[in-house]
C-alpha positions as CSV (number, residue, x, y, z in Angstrom):
1,M,41.6,179.5,130.1
2,T,41.7,178.9,133.9
3,K,43.8,175.8,133.4
4,S,46.3,177.8,131.3
5,I,46.6,180.4,134.1
6,I,47.1,177.7,136.7
7,Y,49.9,176.1,134.6
8,I,51.6,179.4,134.2
9,L,51.4,180.2,137.9
10,L,52.6,176.7,138.8
11,G,55.5,177.2,136.4
12,L,56.4,180.5,137.9
13,I,56.2,179.2,141.4
14,C,58.5,176.2,140.5
15,F,60.9,178.4,138.6
16,T,61.3,181.0,141.4
17,A,61.4,178.2,144.1
18,C,64.2,176.5,142.2
19,T,66.3,179.6,141.9
20,K,65.8,181.3,145.3
21,D,67.0,178.4,147.4
22,R,70.7,178.6,146.4
23,D,73.4,181.2,145.8
24,I,75.7,180.6,142.9
25,E,79.1,182.0,143.9
26,R,81.1,183.8,141.2
27,E,83.6,186.6,141.4
28,P,82.1,189.7,140.0
29,I,83.3,190.8,136.5
30,V,85.6,193.8,137.0
31,T,85.1,196.5,134.4
32,V,86.9,199.6,133.4
33,G,84.6,201.9,131.5
34,D,82.9,199.7,128.9
35,R,85.7,197.1,129.0
36,V,85.9,193.8,131.0
37,I,89.1,192.8,132.7
38,I,89.6,189.1,131.8
39,Y,93.0,188.7,133.5
40,Y,94.8,190.8,136.0
41,W,98.0,190.2,138.1
42,D,99.2,192.2,141.1
43,F,102.1,189.9,142.1
44,N,101.4,190.6,145.8
45,N,101.2,186.9,146.9
46,D,104.8,185.8,147.4
47,N,104.2,182.8,149.7
48,I,104.9,180.3,146.9
49,P,106.5,181.1,143.6
50,E,103.6,179.7,141.6
51,D,101.2,182.0,143.5
52,I,103.2,185.1,142.4
53,I,102.2,184.6,138.8
54,A,98.7,183.3,139.4
55,P,96.1,185.8,138.1
56,T,94.3,187.9,140.7
57,I,91.4,188.1,138.4
58,Q,90.6,185.4,135.8
59,E,87.3,185.6,134.0
60,T,87.9,182.4,131.9
61,D,88.3,178.8,132.9
62,G,91.4,178.4,130.8
63,K,94.9,177.8,132.1
64,T,97.3,180.7,132.2
65,V,101.0,180.2,132.0
66,F,103.9,182.6,132.6
67,S,107.3,181.4,131.1
68,F,110.5,183.3,131.7
69,V,113.0,182.3,129.1
70,L,116.8,182.8,128.5
71,N,118.2,181.3,125.3
72,G,115.5,178.7,125.0
73,S,115.6,177.5,128.7
74,E,113.1,178.4,131.3
75,L,114.4,180.7,134.1
76,P,113.9,179.6,137.7
77,Y,112.4,181.5,140.7
78,C,115.2,183.4,142.4
79,N,117.0,181.6,145.2
80,D,119.7,184.2,145.4
81,A,120.6,187.5,143.8
82,D,123.5,186.2,141.7
83,Q,121.5,184.4,139.0
84,S,119.3,185.1,136.1
85,C,115.8,184.5,137.6
86,W,112.4,186.0,138.4
87,E,111.0,187.2,141.7
88,S,108.5,189.4,143.5
89,V,109.9,192.7,144.9
90,N,108.6,195.6,147.1
91,D,108.2,198.3,144.5
92,G,104.6,198.1,143.2
93,T,102.9,201.2,141.8
94,F,99.5,202.9,141.6
95,E,99.8,202.9,137.8
96,N,97.4,200.6,136.0
97,L,95.4,199.6,139.2
98,P,91.7,198.8,139.0
99,D,89.5,200.4,141.7
100,N,89.7,199.0,145.2
101,F,93.2,197.5,144.6
102,E,96.2,198.5,146.6
103,P,99.7,198.7,145.1
104,G,102.0,196.1,146.7
105,R,104.7,194.1,145.0
106,A,106.0,194.0,141.5
107,L,107.5,191.2,139.3
108,R,111.2,191.5,138.5
109,L,113.2,189.6,135.9
110,R,116.9,189.6,136.7
111,N,119.3,190.0,133.8
112,P,119.8,188.4,131.5
113,C,116.4,187.3,130.2
114,S,115.5,186.7,126.6
115,Y,111.7,187.0,127.0
116,L,108.6,186.6,129.1
117,D,105.9,184.5,127.5
118,I,102.4,184.8,128.9
119,E,99.8,182.3,127.6
120,V,96.2,183.4,128.3
121,P,93.1,182.0,126.6
122,T,91.0,184.8,125.0
123,T,88.4,182.7,123.2
124,G,85.1,184.6,122.9
125,Y,86.6,188.0,123.4
126,A,87.4,190.7,120.8
127,E,89.3,194.0,120.6
128,L,91.7,193.0,123.3
129,N,93.8,195.5,125.1
130,I,97.0,194.8,127.1
131,S,98.2,197.3,129.6
132,Y,100.9,197.1,132.3
133,A,103.2,199.3,134.4
134,V,106.9,198.8,133.8
135,R,110.2,200.2,135.0
136,R,113.8,199.0,135.0
137,T,116.8,199.2,137.2
138,G,119.9,201.1,136.0
139,S,121.3,198.0,134.4
140,G,117.9,196.6,133.3
141,A,116.6,196.0,129.7
142,Q,115.9,199.3,128.0
143,K,113.4,198.1,125.4
144,Q,110.4,195.7,125.3
145,I,108.7,194.3,122.2
146,I,105.2,192.9,122.3
147,Q,104.1,190.1,120.0
148,Y,101.2,187.6,120.0
149,T,100.4,184.3,118.5
150,A,97.1,182.7,117.5
151,D,98.6,179.3,116.7
152,G,101.2,178.9,119.4
153,A,104.1,179.0,117.0
154,T,104.1,182.0,114.7
155,H,104.6,185.3,116.6
156,S,103.6,188.7,115.1
157,S,103.0,192.3,116.0
158,M,100.8,192.9,113.0
159,G,97.7,195.0,113.8
160,L,99.1,196.4,117.1
161,E,99.1,200.2,117.5
162,M,102.5,200.0,119.2
163,N,104.7,197.0,119.8
164,E,108.1,198.4,120.9
165,F,108.6,200.4,124.1
166,T,111.5,202.2,125.7
167,I,111.7,201.4,129.4
168,M,112.6,204.1,131.9
169,E,113.9,203.8,135.5
170,D,110.5,205.1,136.8
171,Y,107.1,203.7,136.2
C-alpha cells in the first residue's frame, strides 16, 4: 500500500512538474453567447492586399481563401478607381462586432463583380451561422445571394433560413 501511494505521488509530481514549466500560447476562443467564433474578419489591416482578407480570428488550422470573381476571372486588388476590383475603405461599422473590437475599415467590391467566394474549413463544427454587415453605394449591387458547397463544385442554398438579401445604402 505504501509503495502504491509513493508511485501515485511520484506520478503527480512528475505530471505537475512537466506542465508547469512551460506556457503553451494560443489565442483565446472568442465566444458570443453559447457560440464559438471560428472565423472573423475586420478588414482593418490594409498594409498588404493579402493582409486585408486574412482572418482576424481563425480557430482552425485550415487555409482560408477569398476569391473575387467577374465572369470566371479573379478580380485584382484595386490600383485605381476606374476598374472592377476590391479594396479596403474607411467606412467600417459597429454592426456585427465582437466585444473589445473597434470598427475600422470595410471591404468594398467595385462594380461589376459576379461573386465573392470564401473558402473556410468547418470540419468538426455543426450548426454553423454566418453573419456580416453590408451596405452598398448608390450604384452598388442591390441584392446578395448566399450559397454553400460541401464538395467544392455543387452550390446550394438548401437548408438555409434565408439566402437572398436586399442591400441598402446604410449598414
